[in-house]
């Protein structure tokens, strides 16, 4: 199966093409075909996994070249798929969670007349994401990178008849473009330095390059990762991306696409190995984003936006881990996997809640839903426990390891990163508990016309499966360091480092902070009355509610000056470039007008001209004696 | 050797004939003088030892081309006199200087050349020309055939005018004529048969008034008609008191206005 | 007598034809001027043929006649078409060539 891994990409891609080409004729069965394509891709990935498990660890990676993509002189790029433990891990995450979300969407989108188109886009996304993670070169990865960007754009703007949703899609697209430029620059640097773009060659040659080159490439890659993964300072699009249907938020903007940045960093490990400064920057970006996300999550009343802020924050954790170097790679991916499960589960739960509440998203009008929606409550609760890092749920196994790793090192770094991660855990506990209590506990603050009810089985079954994953996946994978061993061929073996604080102290501190956050949230939002309107708040809260004024900052720092530059350029273009051309054109035109007068329209004048010309020619010949 | 007398006769005929191109006003006159020029040139060809070309010149130019010119002249109006007044400023002087200049230049060049007539004079009889034409120049002949066909088709296409309205039938024409108020029956025959078995006398209606349009227009144009009114009293009832008198109400012949002839074919 | 005199006659006829084309406004008359120029060329060709004692000049003159015949047919058809459209064959009228 490992050599047939291309099928995993081809199946959803073909399904997307069929769904888009057939149009309304596929309305009746198109969604099931989408589910089948995604499920088929999962089976392919599962087969590849089984085959790989049968081989010794160092022989598990298999690079299959399909055909030559660009045979251009110095630049020779093959379309090759790299199936190694890292990419197969992603394949399984994407296809498994993706299939569950496909099934969920069948029910969620049932009353949408464009459900077929929705599934076509979802399949397109799955195909592009698989191409991204399976590519064996940066160029092919870039194809998948852009593919998921397009799918994300299409799905955020799926209800594009609402102008603000279309704007949100455009915003995501534009911000992602900034990140893409980073990836392109990185590819340019790598090509000039190494003369190749495939991971294998770069991994071999990276040690020969200078630190400055590697730092530049690493920072460019970080820019790309920031754009895709909504990391500071390119985080602004993720909150607005919640305009898309909730399954999209669960699949793309929580579980898979936004984690592509982490994948890129981990995949580019050879580059970062030689550029410690770039690594530190990665960790700093992760630390900033995890704090920022947590603070925004504490202030948001919109359930989806709160979850989006939480996603940002959790990816910040992963970035932080990825920035720690080989110590953190495996844990970054581990947390990515567990996060994919519990966050997707919680998004699906949020979708279920919205389904029950007439598509309302304001948590201040929820409350006391645990009675009406038991399955949603339980599954969401498991996700909540997982993200809090309560043992023995999934999040504990992954996040705690990240916090531990953050404390590893020398000098100022372990203290800054470690404490940030530690405090972030407390903040996470607070805002997630706030979200959970405001939605499911307390008093009912429903608007008059809503009658909450449990969602159909097609929606609850995926939620249950994801909840089971949220509960036990971490335990299963962490037992005996299974997952880190599995990833070792890619991330490299790391000797155990002792953190600056004893491990037991770190775990204890983390759990205390988590408990404090959760209990604080219970007192403020579980037991106490929650106002139906957001109360007037301190400057800090307002800042967090407004996403730290990220849009205003972007506008003032980038958009306005950019507008002025373009206006000046337009003026210069009109006055100087066009001006010169126009002046010249006017000159020729007036010359033409002048010579037009020669054109009298009198045939006999023309004939006279001809005769006179003839006479002159003959005279020249005769007199000149030719 | 070339006959000198023939040359001078030809020269005078052709130059005078062609000068009509510049000075004659009527197209038909010009065409006829060009015919003379062509005939003169034919004579010159014969004199230069090209009898075949001379005959062809007569047949093609005077017989076909110039006749075609005459046909077209007739078609576009033969009696259009053309004003010789120049409308473009300076055109006349440019034309005269240009034409004179080219004549002078050509003659000066020709005058400088010393060419003596060859003695191996081959009489341009049709057989030799035919041998040349159909051996060395056979491809040119074929091409010229194609050219002539193309020209004929081109002329047909150029002069063809598509019919824009359907052709009117006899019945439709008749209906249109009646609608326009024409007489549905035959025109009355002329003549007062009791006294005159004549075409020059108008018929009389039952009241004794002359019917003017019963007399042919041609006779009227020649003033060869007689008035019908003068016979009226002789035909009228003898009991009538005005038996002998000339009818007072009959207007004089000249003032008698013509019957309107609208709707009749010949007025168009 | 030298046949070159015929060539001189041809030059004179050619000039008269050219002057007619320039001076006459009636398209048919101008066209006759063109024909006269062609015939002048023919005369020169025949005269040269006589001078050189070759038949080629006559053949060439013959071809000129054929081409002239074709030209006349098309030219007159054009004149008729123009006359139908404009009710005139004056060369000064169709000033649509004016720039």
CSV table of C-alpha atoms in Angstrom, one decimal, chain A residues 602 604-605 607-609 611-612 614-616 618-619 622-623 625, chain B residues 86-88 91 94-95 97-99 101-102 105-106 108-109 112:
chain,number,residue,atom,x,y,z
A,602,UNK,CA,-9.2,63.7,-55.9
A,604,UNK,CA,-6.9,63.0,-60.7
A,605,UNK,CA,-4.5,64.7,-58.3
A,607,UNK,CA,-2.7,60.5,-61.1
A,608,UNK,CA,-0.9,63.8,-61.5
A,609,UNK,CA,1.4,62.9,-58.6
A,611,UNK,CA,2.9,61.2,-63.6
A,612,UNK,CA,5.1,63.9,-62.1
A,614,UNK,CA,7.5,59.3,-63.3
A,615,UNK,CA,8.8,62.3,-65.1
A,616,UNK,CA,11.2,63.0,-62.2
A,618,UNK,CA,13.0,59.4,-65.9
A,619,UNK,CA,14.7,62.8,-65.8
A,622,UNK,CA,18.4,60.4,-68.4
A,623,UNK,CA,20.2,63.4,-67.0
A,625,UNK,CA,23.2,59.2,-67.6
B,86,UNK,CA,-10.9,72.7,-64.6
B,87,UNK,CA,-12.1,72.3,-61.0
B,88,UNK,CA,-8.9,71.3,-59.2
B,91,UNK,CA,-4.3,70.5,-62.2
B,94,UNK,CA,0.6,70.1,-63.7
B,95,UNK,CA,-1.0,67.8,-66.3
B,97,UNK,CA,3.8,70.1,-67.8
B,98,UNK,CA,3.8,66.4,-66.8
B,99,UNK,CA,2.6,65.2,-70.2
B,101,UNK,CA,7.8,66.7,-69.9
B,102,UNK,CA,7.4,63.0,-70.4
B,105,UNK,CA,12.1,63.1,-72.2
B,106,UNK,CA,11.0,60.1,-74.1
B,108,UNK,CA,15.1,62.9,-76.3
B,109,UNK,CA,16.0,59.4,-75.2
B,112,UNK,CA,19.9,59.5,-78.8
